[in-house]
XYZ file of C-alpha atoms in Angstrom:
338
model
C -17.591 20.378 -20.374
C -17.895 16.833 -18.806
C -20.726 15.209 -20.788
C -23.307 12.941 -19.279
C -24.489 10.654 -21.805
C -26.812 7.712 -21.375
C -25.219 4.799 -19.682
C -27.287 1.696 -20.447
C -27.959 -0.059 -17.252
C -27.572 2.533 -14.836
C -30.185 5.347 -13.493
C -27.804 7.337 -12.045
C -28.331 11.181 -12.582
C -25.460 13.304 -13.315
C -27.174 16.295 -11.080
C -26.953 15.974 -7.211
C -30.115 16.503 -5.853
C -30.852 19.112 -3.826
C -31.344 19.786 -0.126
C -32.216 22.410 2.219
C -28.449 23.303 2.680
C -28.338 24.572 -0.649
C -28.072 28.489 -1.313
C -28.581 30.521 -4.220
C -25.368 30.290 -5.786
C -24.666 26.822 -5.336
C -22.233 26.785 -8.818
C -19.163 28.530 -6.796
C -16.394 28.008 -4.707
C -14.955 30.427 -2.381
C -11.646 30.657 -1.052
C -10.913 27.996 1.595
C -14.565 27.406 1.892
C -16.680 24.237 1.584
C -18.511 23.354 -1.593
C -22.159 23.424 -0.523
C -24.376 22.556 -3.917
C -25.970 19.544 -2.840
C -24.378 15.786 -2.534
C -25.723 12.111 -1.758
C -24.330 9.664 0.037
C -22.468 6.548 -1.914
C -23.272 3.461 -1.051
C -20.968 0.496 -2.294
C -20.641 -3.382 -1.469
C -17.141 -4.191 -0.212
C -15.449 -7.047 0.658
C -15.919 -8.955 3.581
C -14.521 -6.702 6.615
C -14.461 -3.472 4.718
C -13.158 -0.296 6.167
C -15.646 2.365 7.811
C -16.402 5.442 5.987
C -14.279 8.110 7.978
C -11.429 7.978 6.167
C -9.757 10.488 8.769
C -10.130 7.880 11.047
C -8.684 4.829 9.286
C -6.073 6.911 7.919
C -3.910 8.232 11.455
C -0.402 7.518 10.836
C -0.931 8.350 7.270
C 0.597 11.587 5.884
C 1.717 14.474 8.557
C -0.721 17.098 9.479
C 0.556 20.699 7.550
C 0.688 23.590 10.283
C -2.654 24.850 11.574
C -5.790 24.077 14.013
C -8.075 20.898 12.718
C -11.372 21.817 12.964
C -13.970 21.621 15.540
C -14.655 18.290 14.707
C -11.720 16.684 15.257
C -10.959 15.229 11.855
C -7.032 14.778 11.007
C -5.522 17.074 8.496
C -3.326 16.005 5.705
C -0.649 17.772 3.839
C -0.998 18.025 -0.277
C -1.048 14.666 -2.034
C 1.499 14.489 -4.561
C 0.660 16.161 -8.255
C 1.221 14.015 -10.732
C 1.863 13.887 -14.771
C -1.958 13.292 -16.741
C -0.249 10.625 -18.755
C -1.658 10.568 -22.774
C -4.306 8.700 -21.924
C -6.643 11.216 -20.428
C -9.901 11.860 -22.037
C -12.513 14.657 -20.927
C -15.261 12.295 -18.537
C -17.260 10.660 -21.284
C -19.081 8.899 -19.005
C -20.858 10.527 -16.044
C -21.354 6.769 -13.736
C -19.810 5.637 -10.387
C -19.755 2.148 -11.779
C -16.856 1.984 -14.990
C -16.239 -1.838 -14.914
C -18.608 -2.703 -17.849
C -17.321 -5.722 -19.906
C -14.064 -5.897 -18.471
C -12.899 -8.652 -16.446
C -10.879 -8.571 -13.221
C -10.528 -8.552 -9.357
C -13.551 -6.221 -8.805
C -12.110 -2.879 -6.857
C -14.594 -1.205 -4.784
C -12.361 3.008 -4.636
C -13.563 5.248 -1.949
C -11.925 9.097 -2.309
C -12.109 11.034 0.283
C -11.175 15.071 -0.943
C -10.568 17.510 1.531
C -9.152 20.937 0.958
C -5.380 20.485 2.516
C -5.038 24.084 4.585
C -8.308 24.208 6.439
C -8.852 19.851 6.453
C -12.795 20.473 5.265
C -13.966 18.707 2.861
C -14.860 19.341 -0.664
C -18.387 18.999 -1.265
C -19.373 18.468 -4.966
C -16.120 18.423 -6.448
C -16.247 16.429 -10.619
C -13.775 13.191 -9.503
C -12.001 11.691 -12.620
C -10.164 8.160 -12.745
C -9.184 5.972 -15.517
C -7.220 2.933 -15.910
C -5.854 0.147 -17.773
C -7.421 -3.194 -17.640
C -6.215 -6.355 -16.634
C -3.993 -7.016 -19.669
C -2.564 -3.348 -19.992
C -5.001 -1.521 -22.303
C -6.534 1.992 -22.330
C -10.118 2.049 -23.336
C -9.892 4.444 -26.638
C -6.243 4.073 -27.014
C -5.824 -0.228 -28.024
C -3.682 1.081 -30.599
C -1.526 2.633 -28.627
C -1.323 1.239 -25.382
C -0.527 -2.301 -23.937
C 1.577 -5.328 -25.131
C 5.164 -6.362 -24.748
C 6.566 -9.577 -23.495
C 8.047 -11.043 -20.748
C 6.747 -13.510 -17.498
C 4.314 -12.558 -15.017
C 5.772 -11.534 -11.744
C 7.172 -14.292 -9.280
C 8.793 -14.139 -6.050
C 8.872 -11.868 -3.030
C 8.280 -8.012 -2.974
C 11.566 -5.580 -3.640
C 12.405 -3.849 -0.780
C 15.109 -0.549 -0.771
C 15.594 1.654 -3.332
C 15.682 1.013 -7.203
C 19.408 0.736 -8.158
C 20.544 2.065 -11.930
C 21.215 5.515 -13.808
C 18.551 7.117 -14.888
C 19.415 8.281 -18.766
C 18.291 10.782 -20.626
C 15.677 13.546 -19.481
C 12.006 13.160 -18.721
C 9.718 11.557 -21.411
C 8.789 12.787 -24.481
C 5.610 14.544 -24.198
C 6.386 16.715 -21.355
C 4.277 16.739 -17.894
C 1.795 14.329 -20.400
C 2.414 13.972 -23.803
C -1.232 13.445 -24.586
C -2.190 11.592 -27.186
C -5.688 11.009 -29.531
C -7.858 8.541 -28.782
C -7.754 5.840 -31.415
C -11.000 4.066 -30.575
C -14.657 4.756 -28.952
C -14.535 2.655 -26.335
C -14.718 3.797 -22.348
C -14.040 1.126 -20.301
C -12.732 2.007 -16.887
C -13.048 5.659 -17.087
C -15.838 7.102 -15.330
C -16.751 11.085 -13.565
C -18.612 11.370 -10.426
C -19.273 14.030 -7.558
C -18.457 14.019 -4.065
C -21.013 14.247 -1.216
C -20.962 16.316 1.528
C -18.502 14.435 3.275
C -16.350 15.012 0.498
C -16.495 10.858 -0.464
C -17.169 9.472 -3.434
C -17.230 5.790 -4.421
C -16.305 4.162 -7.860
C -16.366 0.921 -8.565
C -14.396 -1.001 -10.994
C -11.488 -3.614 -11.493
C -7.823 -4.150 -10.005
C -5.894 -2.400 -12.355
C -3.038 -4.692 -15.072
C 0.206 -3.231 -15.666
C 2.107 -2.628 -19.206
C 5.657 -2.083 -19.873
C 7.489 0.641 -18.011
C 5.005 1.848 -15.091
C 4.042 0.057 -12.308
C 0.291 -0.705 -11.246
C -1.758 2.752 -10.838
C -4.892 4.439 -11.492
C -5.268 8.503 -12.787
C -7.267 10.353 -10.976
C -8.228 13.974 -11.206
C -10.691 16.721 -9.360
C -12.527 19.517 -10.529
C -14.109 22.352 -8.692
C -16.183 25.829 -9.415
C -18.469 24.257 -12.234
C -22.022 23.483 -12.160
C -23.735 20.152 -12.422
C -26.459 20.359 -14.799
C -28.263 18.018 -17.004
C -25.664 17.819 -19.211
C -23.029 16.999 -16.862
C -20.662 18.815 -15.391
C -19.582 22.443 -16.849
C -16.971 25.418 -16.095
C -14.748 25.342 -13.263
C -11.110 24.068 -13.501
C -8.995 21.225 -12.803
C -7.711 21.516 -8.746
C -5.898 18.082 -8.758
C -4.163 15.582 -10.803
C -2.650 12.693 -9.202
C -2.347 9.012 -9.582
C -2.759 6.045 -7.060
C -1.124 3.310 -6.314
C -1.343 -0.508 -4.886
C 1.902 -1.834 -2.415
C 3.836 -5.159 -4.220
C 1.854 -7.743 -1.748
C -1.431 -7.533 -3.305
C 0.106 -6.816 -7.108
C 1.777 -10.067 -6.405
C -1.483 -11.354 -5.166
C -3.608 -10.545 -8.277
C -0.431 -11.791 -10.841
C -1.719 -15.315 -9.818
C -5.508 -14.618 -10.286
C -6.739 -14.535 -14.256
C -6.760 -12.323 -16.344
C -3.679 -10.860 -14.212
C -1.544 -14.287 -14.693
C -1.881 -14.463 -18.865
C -0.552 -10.644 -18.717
C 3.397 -11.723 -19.277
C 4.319 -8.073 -20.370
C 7.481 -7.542 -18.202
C 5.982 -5.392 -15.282
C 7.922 -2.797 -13.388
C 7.423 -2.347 -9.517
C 6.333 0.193 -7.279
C 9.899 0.879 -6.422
C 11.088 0.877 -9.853
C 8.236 3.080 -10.955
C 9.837 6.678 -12.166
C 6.705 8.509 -12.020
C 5.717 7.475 -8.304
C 6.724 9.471 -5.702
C 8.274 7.219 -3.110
C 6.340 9.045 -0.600
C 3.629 6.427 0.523
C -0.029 7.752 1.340
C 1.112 11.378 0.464
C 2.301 10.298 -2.738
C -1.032 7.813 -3.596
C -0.195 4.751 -2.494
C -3.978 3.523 -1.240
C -4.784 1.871 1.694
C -6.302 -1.427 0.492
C -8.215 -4.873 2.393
C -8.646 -7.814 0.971
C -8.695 -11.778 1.581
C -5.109 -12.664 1.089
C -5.566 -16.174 0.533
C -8.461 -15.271 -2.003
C -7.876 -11.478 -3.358
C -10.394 -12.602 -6.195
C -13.503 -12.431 -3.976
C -12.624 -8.376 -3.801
C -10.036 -5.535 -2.954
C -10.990 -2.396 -0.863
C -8.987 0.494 -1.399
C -9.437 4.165 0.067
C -7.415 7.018 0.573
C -8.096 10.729 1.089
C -6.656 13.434 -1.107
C -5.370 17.124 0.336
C -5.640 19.438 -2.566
C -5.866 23.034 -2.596
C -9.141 24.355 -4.491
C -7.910 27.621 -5.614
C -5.017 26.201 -7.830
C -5.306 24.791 -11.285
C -3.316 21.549 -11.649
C -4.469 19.746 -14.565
C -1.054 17.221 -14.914
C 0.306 18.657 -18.514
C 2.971 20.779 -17.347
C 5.232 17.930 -15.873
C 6.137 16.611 -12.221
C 6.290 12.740 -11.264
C 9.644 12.441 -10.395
C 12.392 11.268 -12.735
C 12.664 8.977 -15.573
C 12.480 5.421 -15.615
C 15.988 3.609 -14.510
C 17.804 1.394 -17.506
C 16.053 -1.485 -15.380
C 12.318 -0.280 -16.201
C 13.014 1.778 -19.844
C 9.632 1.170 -22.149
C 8.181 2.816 -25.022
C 7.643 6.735 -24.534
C 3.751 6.352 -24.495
C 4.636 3.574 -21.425
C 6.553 5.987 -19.216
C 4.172 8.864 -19.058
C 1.020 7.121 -18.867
């Protein structure tokens, strides 16, 4: 069950509320069918110049439409976005909020998710949305003990370009598709669970993401579907998507020069480097972002829209992310997977 507890601050209730659209048995999902318990709209503050709302619109050119007719409405279809490893850092949506910056410091990050069902392009109405992160300087909220450090200089000079040269050694991490791990602390920071509205968006806002030794800058993201939203959260269902998203070397680069990014001098490796991303661009999770480039510490808008097919359980622990690390990007095992 994803619990709801109190989040101090924040009114936001973990139950959508209701509207006329809403039939009797609002809790399930059928096959290749919209999710149709109730939604509400998200409303976040972007940058200046942020992107409109259809994502189907902004995102043409993105990943190629699978085989099929769109529907009636015209909105481009998107083949499956890229399962990913969990990483050991996941831990089951303690905190039910939109907002999961609290104390942290950073570039603030304003996420829209789109989530459309990838063979018939409608989308998912409803659906539990995961993501979690590390914070400026590397750390996992509940897993300081565990996560973070390492040495090195911040990153300097101009983005990598081709493919990441090296032999891989050695087989995937230890810890399988995962490798989770316990959390070794109670804090939460930049983790947070919310549902998608009837246009299948939902909004979370947070900061710019810090990199640690062996992965390159990302987020963990995951979707649930066929469970209720009650007071306690949400409960049942099953675990339809788990990905990860990504941010291109320009605005990485970008934030290395704003603090806290610049005191982070834990050798960082790029998106090209990165064993667990896909090389696959949008399809893979790399988000489509906007931002000031001469000041990315007024904000950074990032969006992207995720195909996933609701009848299948992929909940990240039973591996996929492409191969290991190169000799040029080896880390701890914890690093690799997360």
């Amino acid at each position: 069950m994803l619990g709801a507890p109190s989040v101090p601050g924040m009114t936001d209730s973990p139950v959508p509320p209701m509207d006329s659209e809403v039939p009797e048995d609002k809790g399930q999902l059928a096959r290749r069918t919209v999710l149709v318990a109730g939604g509400v709209v998200v409303t976040a503050v972007g940058v200046a110049g942020a992107l409109s709302v259809n994502a189907s619109a902004q995102e043409r050119g993105g990943p190629h439409p699978p085989k099929g007719t769109p529907p009636a409405s015209g909105e481009a279809c998107y083949t499956l976005t890229s399962e990913l490893t969990e990483g050991p850092y996941y831990i089951d949506a303690d905190k039910i909020r939109r907002d999961v910056t609290e104390d942290q410091e950073g570039i603030p990050l304003t996420l829209d998710l789109k989530v459309i069902d990838a063979d018939t392009c409608r989308p998912l109405r409803n659906a539990a949305v995961d993501i979690w992160h590390c914070n400026a300087t590397g750390i996992y909220s509940g897993y300081e003990a565990s996560s973070g450090g390492g040495g090195g200089p911040a990153p300097t000079g101009a983005p990598p370009s081709g493919t990441p040269t090296g032999t891989p050694t050695g087989g995937p991490p230890p810890g399988g598709g995962g490798g989770h791990q316990e959390p070794t602390d109670a804090d939460r920071f930049l983790r947070g669970t919310w549902h998608t509205d009837r246009h299948g968006q939902v909004t979370f806002k947070t900061v710019f993401p810090g990199w640690y030794q062996g992965r390159c800058v990302h987020i963990h993201v995951k979707v649930h579907v066929d469970g209720e939203w009650t007071d306690a959260g949400y409960e049942g269902g099953h675990t339809c998507f788990t990905g990860q998203l990504f941010f291109d070397e320009k605005s990485v680069l970008a934030s290395a020069l704003v603090e806290p990014y610049v005191s982070n001098t834990t050798t960082r490796t790029t998106l090209t480097e990165d064993g667990i991303y896909p090389q696959n661009g949008h399809e893979g999770g790399l988000l489509y972002l906007k931002y000031d480039k001469r000041h990315i510490g007024r904000g950074v808008h990032g969006h992207l829209t995720l195909g996933v097919t609701p009848d299948e359980t992929n909940d990240g622990e039973g591996g996929g992310g492409g191969p290991a690390p190169s000799a040029s990007a080896s880390a701890s095992p914890s690093a690799t997977t997360g």
